Short mmCIF file of C-alpha atoms in Angstrom, two decimals:
data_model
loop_
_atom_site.label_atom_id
_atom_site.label_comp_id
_atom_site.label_asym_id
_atom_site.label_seq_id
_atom_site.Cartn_x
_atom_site.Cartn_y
_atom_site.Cartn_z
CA UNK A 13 0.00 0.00 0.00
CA UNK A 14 1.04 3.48 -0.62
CA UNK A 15 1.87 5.69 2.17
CA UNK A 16 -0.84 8.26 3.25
CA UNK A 17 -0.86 11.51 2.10
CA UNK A 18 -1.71 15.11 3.54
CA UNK A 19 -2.10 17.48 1.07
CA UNK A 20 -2.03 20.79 1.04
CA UNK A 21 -4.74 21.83 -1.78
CA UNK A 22 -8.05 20.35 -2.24
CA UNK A 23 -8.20 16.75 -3.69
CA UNK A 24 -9.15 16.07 -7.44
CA UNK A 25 -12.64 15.16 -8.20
CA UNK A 26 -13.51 12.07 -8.40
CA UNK A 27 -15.47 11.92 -11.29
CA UNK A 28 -12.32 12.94 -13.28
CA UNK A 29 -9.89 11.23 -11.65
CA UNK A 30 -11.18 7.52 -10.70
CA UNK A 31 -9.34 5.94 -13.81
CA UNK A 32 -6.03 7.53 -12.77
CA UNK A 33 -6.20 6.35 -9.13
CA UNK A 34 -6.89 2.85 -10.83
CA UNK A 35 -3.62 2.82 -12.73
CA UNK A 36 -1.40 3.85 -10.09
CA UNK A 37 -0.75 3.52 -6.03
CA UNK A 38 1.25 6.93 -5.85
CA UNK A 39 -0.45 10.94 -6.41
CA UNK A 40 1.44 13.95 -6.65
CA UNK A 41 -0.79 16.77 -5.74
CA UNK A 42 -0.06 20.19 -6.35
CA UNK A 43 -0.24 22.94 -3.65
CA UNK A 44 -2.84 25.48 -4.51
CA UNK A 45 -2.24 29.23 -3.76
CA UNK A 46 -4.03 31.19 -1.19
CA UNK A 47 -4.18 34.10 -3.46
CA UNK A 48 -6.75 31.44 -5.37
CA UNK A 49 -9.99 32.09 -3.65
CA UNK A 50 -10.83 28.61 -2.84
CA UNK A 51 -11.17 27.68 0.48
CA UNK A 52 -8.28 24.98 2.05
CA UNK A 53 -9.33 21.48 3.08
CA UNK A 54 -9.24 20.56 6.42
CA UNK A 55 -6.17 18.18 6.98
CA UNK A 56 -7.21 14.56 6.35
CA UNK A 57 -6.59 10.57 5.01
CA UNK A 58 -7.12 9.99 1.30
CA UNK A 59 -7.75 6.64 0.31
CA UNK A 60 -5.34 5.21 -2.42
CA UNK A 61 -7.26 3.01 -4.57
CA UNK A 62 -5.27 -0.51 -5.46
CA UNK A 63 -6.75 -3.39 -7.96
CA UNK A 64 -8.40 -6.48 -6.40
CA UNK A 65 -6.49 -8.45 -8.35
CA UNK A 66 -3.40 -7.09 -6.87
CA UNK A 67 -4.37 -6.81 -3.48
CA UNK A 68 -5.86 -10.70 -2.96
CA UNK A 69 -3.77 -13.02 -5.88
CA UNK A 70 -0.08 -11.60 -5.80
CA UNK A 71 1.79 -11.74 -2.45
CA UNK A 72 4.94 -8.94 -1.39
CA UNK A 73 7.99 -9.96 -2.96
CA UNK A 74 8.88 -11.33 0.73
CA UNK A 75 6.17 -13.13 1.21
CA UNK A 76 6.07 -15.31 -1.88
CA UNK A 77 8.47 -18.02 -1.48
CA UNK A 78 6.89 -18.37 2.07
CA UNK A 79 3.70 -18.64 0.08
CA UNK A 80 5.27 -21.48 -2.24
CA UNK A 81 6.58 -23.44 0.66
CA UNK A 82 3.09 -23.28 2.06
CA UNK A 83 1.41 -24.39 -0.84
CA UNK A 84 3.41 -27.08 -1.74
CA UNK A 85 3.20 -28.53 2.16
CA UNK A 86 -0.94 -28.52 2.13
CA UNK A 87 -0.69 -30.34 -1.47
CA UNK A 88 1.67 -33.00 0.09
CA UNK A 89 -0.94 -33.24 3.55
CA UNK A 90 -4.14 -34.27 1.56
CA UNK A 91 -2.64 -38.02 0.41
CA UNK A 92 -1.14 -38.53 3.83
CA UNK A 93 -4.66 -37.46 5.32
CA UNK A 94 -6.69 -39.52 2.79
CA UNK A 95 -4.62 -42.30 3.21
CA UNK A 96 -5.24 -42.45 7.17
CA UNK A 97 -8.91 -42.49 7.11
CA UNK A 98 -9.23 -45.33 4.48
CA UNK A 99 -6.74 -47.48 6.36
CA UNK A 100 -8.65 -46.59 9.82
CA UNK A 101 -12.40 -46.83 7.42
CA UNK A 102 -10.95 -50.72 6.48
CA UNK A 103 -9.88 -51.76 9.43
CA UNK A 104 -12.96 -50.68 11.46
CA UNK A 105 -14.74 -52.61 8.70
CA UNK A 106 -12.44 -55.42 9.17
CA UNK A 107 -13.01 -55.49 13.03
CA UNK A 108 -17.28 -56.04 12.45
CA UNK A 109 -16.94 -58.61 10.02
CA UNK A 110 -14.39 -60.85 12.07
CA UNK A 111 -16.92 -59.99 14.98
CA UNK A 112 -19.90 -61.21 12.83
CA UNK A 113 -18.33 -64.31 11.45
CA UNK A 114 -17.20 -65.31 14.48
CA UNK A 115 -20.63 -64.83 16.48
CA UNK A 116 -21.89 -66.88 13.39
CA UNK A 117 -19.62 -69.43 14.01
CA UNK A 118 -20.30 -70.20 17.40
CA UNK A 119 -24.31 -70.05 17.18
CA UNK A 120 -23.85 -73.10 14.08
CA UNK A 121 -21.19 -74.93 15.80
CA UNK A 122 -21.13 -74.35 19.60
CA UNK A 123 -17.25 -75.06 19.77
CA UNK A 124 -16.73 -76.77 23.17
CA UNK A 125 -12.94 -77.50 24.80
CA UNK A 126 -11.40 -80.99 24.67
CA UNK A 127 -10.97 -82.54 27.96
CA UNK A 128 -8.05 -84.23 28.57
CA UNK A 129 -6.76 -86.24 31.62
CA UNK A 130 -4.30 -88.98 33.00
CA UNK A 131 -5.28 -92.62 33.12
CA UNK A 132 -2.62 -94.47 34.47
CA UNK A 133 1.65 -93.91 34.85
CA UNK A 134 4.09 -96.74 35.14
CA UNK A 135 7.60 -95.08 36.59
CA UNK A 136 10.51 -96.14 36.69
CA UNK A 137 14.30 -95.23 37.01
CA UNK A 138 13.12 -93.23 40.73
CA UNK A 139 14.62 -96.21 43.04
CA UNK A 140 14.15 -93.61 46.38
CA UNK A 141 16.25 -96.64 48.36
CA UNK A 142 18.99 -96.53 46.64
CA UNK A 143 18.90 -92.53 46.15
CA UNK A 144 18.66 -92.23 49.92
CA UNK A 145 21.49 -94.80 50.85
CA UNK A 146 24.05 -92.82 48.24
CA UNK A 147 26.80 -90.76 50.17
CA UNK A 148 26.87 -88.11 47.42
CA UNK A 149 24.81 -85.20 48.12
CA UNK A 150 23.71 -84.97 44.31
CA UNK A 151 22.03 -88.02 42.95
CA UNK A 152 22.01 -88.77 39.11
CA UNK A 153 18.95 -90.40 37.71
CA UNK A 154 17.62 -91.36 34.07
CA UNK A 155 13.96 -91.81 34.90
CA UNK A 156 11.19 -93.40 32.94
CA UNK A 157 7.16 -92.17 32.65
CA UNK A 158 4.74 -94.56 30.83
CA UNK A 159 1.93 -92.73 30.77
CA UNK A 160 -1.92 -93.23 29.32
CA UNK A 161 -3.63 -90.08 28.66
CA UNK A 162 -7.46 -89.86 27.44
CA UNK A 163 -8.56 -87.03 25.19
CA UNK A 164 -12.32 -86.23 24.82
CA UNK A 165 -13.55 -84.41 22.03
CA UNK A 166 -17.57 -83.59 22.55
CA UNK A 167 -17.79 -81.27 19.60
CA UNK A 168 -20.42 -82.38 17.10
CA UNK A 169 -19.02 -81.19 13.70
CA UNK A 170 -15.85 -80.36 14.70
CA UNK A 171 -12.85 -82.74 14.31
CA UNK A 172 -9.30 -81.97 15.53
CA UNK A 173 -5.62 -82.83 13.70
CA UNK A 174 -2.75 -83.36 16.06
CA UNK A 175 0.02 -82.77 14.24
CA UNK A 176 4.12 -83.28 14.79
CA UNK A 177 6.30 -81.17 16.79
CA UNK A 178 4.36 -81.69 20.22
CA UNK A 179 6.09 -81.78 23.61
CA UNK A 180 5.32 -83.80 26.44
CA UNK A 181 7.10 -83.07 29.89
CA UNK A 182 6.91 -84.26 33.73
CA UNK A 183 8.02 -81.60 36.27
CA UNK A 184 8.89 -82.32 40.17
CA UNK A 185 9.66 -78.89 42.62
CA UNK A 186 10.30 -76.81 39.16
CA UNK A 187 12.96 -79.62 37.90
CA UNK A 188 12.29 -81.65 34.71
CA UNK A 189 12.33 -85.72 35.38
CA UNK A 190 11.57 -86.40 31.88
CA UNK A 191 10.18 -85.74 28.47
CA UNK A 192 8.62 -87.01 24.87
CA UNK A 193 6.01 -86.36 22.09
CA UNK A 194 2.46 -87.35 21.35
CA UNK A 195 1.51 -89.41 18.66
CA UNK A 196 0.37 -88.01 15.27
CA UNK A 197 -3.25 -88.76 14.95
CA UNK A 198 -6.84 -87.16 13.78
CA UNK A 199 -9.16 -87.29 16.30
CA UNK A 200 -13.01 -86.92 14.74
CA UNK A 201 -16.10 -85.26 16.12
CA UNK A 202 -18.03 -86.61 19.47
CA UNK A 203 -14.65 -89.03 20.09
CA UNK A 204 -12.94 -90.11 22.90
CA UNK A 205 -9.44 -91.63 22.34
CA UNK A 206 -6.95 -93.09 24.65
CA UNK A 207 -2.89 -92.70 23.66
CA UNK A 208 -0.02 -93.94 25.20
CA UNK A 209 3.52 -92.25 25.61
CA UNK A 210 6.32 -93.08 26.95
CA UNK A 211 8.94 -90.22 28.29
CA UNK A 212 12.42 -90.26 29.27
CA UNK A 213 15.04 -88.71 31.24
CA UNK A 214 18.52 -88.89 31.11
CA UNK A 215 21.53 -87.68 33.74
CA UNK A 216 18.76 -85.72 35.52
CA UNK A 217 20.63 -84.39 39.24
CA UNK A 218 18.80 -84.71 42.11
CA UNK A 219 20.30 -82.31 45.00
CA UNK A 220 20.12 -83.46 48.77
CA UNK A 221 16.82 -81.44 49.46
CA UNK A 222 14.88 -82.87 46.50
CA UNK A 223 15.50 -86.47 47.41
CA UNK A 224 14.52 -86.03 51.08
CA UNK A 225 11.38 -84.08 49.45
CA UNK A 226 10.88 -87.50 47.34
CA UNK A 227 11.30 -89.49 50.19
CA UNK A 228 9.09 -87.83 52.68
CA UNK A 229 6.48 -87.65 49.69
CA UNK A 230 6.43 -90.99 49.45
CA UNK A 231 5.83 -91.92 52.82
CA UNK A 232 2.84 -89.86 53.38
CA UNK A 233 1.80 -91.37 49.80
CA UNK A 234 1.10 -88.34 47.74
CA UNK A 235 3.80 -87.27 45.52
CA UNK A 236 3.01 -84.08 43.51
CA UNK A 237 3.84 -84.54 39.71
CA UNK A 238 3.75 -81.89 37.02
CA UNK A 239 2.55 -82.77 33.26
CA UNK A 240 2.63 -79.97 30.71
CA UNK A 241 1.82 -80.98 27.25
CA UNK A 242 1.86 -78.25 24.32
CA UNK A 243 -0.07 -80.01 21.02
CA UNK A 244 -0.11 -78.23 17.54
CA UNK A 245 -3.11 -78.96 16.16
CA UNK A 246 -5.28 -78.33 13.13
CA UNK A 247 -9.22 -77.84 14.08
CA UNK A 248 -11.88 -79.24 10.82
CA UNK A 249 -14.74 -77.65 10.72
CA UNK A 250 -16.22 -79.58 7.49
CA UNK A 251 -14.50 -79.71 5.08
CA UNK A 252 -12.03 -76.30 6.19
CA UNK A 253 -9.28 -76.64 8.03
CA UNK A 254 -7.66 -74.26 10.23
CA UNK A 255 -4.59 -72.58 10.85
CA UNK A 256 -2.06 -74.67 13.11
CA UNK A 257 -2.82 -73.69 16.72
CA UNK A 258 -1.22 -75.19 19.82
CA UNK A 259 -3.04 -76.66 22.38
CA UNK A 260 -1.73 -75.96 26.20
CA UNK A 261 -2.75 -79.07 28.90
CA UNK A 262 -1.17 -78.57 31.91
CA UNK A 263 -2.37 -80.80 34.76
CA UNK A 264 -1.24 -81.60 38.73
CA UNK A 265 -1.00 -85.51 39.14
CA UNK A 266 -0.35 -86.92 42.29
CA UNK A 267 0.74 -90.19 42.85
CA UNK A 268 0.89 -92.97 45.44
CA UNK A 269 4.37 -93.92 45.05
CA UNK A 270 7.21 -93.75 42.23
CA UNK A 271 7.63 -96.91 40.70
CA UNK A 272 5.59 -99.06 38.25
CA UNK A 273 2.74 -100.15 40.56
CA UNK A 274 2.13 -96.65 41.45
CA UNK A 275 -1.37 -95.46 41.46
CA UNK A 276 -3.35 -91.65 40.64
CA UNK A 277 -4.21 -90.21 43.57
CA UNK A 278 -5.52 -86.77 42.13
CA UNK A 279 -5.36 -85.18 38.68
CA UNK A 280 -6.82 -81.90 38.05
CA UNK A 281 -6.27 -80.85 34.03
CA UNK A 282 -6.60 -77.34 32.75
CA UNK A 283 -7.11 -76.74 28.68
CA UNK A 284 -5.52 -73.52 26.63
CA UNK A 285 -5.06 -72.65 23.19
CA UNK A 286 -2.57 -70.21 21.57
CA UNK A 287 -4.10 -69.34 18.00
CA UNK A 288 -1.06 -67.53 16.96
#
C-alpha cells in the first residue's frame, strides 16, 4: 500500500480522476495558492485506490516463497490425510466382520474345549532306596514315565488334527524328570481316544533337598507330579481346516508312590489354546 498523504490543496474530483487512481498507487498533488480564492481542506486521510487483483492473488515480494513453501506442504498433507482415514475406514470394517463371522460361528457350531486327563503312569528309574542310601549329596537319575492319557472331544461337527512337533514333559519342585512327544493322529467329532507315551530322562541331578522331598512324599503317599503338554493342532470344521494352533494341557497328578505299581491319587487338568 502506498503511504498516506496530507495534502495541502483540495483533492481532485472524483469523477475525473477515478481511472487515474486505478492505474497507479502513488499521487502527486499540487499545492494550490491562497491568493486562489478557494477555500483549504481541512487536513485529512485519502484513500489510495489498489486493484483487487493485486491486493488478494499476488503476495509482497517477501512473502512469496513463504507462500510457495506453504502451498506445496498442504498439497503433500491431503494423500497422507486420505490415506489415514481409508486405512482406519478398512480396518474398522475389518473389526465387524471378524466380529460377525465369528458370532456366526459359534451359534452353528457351539465349539466346546477338549478334555483331557491322566489314566494311568508306570515309573521307573526313581529307586528312592537306593537314592537315599548314596553318600553323594547330588544323585544322578535317568527316569522313565509310561503314561496313558485320554482325550475327549464332545464337539459335534468339529474334528481336531494333532500334528508333529508336540512336547510332552513331567516336572517335580520346578525340575524336569523327563520328556517325549504325542503321537500323530486325527481325532473326529463326538470321540474319545486313549494314547499312550512313553517319556524319558537322562543324567537328571537330584540335590540333597529334592531327594529327602521325594522321600518324605512318598511316605505320606502323595507325591506331587507336574505334566505340561503343548499339542499343535489343526481344528476341521467340514470340510475347512484351520490354521495350526497349539493346544496348552497342563495338569497336577499326584501319585501314590514312584515306581511301576504306582497309582493316581488326584489329577486336576486345565485346557488352553494359543491361536497364533
Amino acid at each position: 500500500m502506498a503511504d498516506r498523504v496530507h495534502p495541502r490543496a483540495s483533492p481532485p474530483s472524483e469523477a475525473g480522476h477515478d481511472d487515474n487512481f486505478s492505474r497507479s498507487s502513488e499521487t502527486t498533488l499540487k499545492p494550490v495558492s491562497p491568493d486562489s480564492g478557494k477555500p483549504l481542506p481541512q487536513p485529512g486521510t485519502y484513500v489510495i485506490h489498489i486493484p483487487k487483483d493485486q491486493v488478494y492473488r499476488v503476495p509482497p515480494p517477501e512473502n512469496a516463497s513463504r507462500y510457495k513453501h506453504l502451498a506445496r506442504r498442504s498439497k503433500r498433507r491431503r494423500p497422507c490425510c486420505l490415506c489415514l482415514c481409508w486405512s482406519f475406514a478398512l480396518f474398522a470394517i475389518f473389526l465387524v466382520l471378524s466380529a460377525v463371522a465369528a458370532g456366526i460361528f459359534y451359534l452353528v457350531f457351539k465349539p466346546e474345549s477338549p478334555n483331557y486327563s491322566v489314566k494311568a503312569i508306570i515309573i521307573r528309574g526313581l529307586n528312592l532306596t537306593a537314592i537315599t542310601t548314596s553318600s553323594s549329596s547330588v544323585q544322578t537319575v535317568s527316569p522313565e514315565f509310561d503314561i496313558t492319557i485320554r482325550s475327549d472331544n464332545p464337539n459335534d461337527k468339529i474334528g481336531i488334527y494333532y500334528q508333529k512337533d508336540s512336547s510332552v514333559e513331567i516336572f517335580y519342585s520346578d525340575i524336569r524328570l523327563c520328556n517325549g512327544i504325542l503321537p500323530v493322529f486325527y481325532q473326529p467329532s463326538n470321540n474319545v481316544t486313549v494314547f499312550h507315551t512313553v517319556l524319558k530322562g537322562s543324567g537328571i541331578e537330584l540335590s540333597g533337598t529334592v531327594k529327602n522331598s521325594l522321600v518324605e512324599a512318598q511316605k505320606r503317599g502323595e507325591v506331587p507330579l507336574d505334566l505340561k503338554i503343548r499339542a499343535p493342532v489343526k481344528i476341521k470344521v467340514g470340510s475347512v481346516k484351520t490354521w495350526k494352533i497349539t493346544v496348552k494341557v497342563d495338569c497336577v497328578i499326584t501319585v501314590d508312590k514312584l515306581t511301576a505299581d504306582a497309582k493316581i491319587v488326584s489329577n486336576d487338568c486345565d485346557y488352553g489354546v494359543d491361536l497364533w
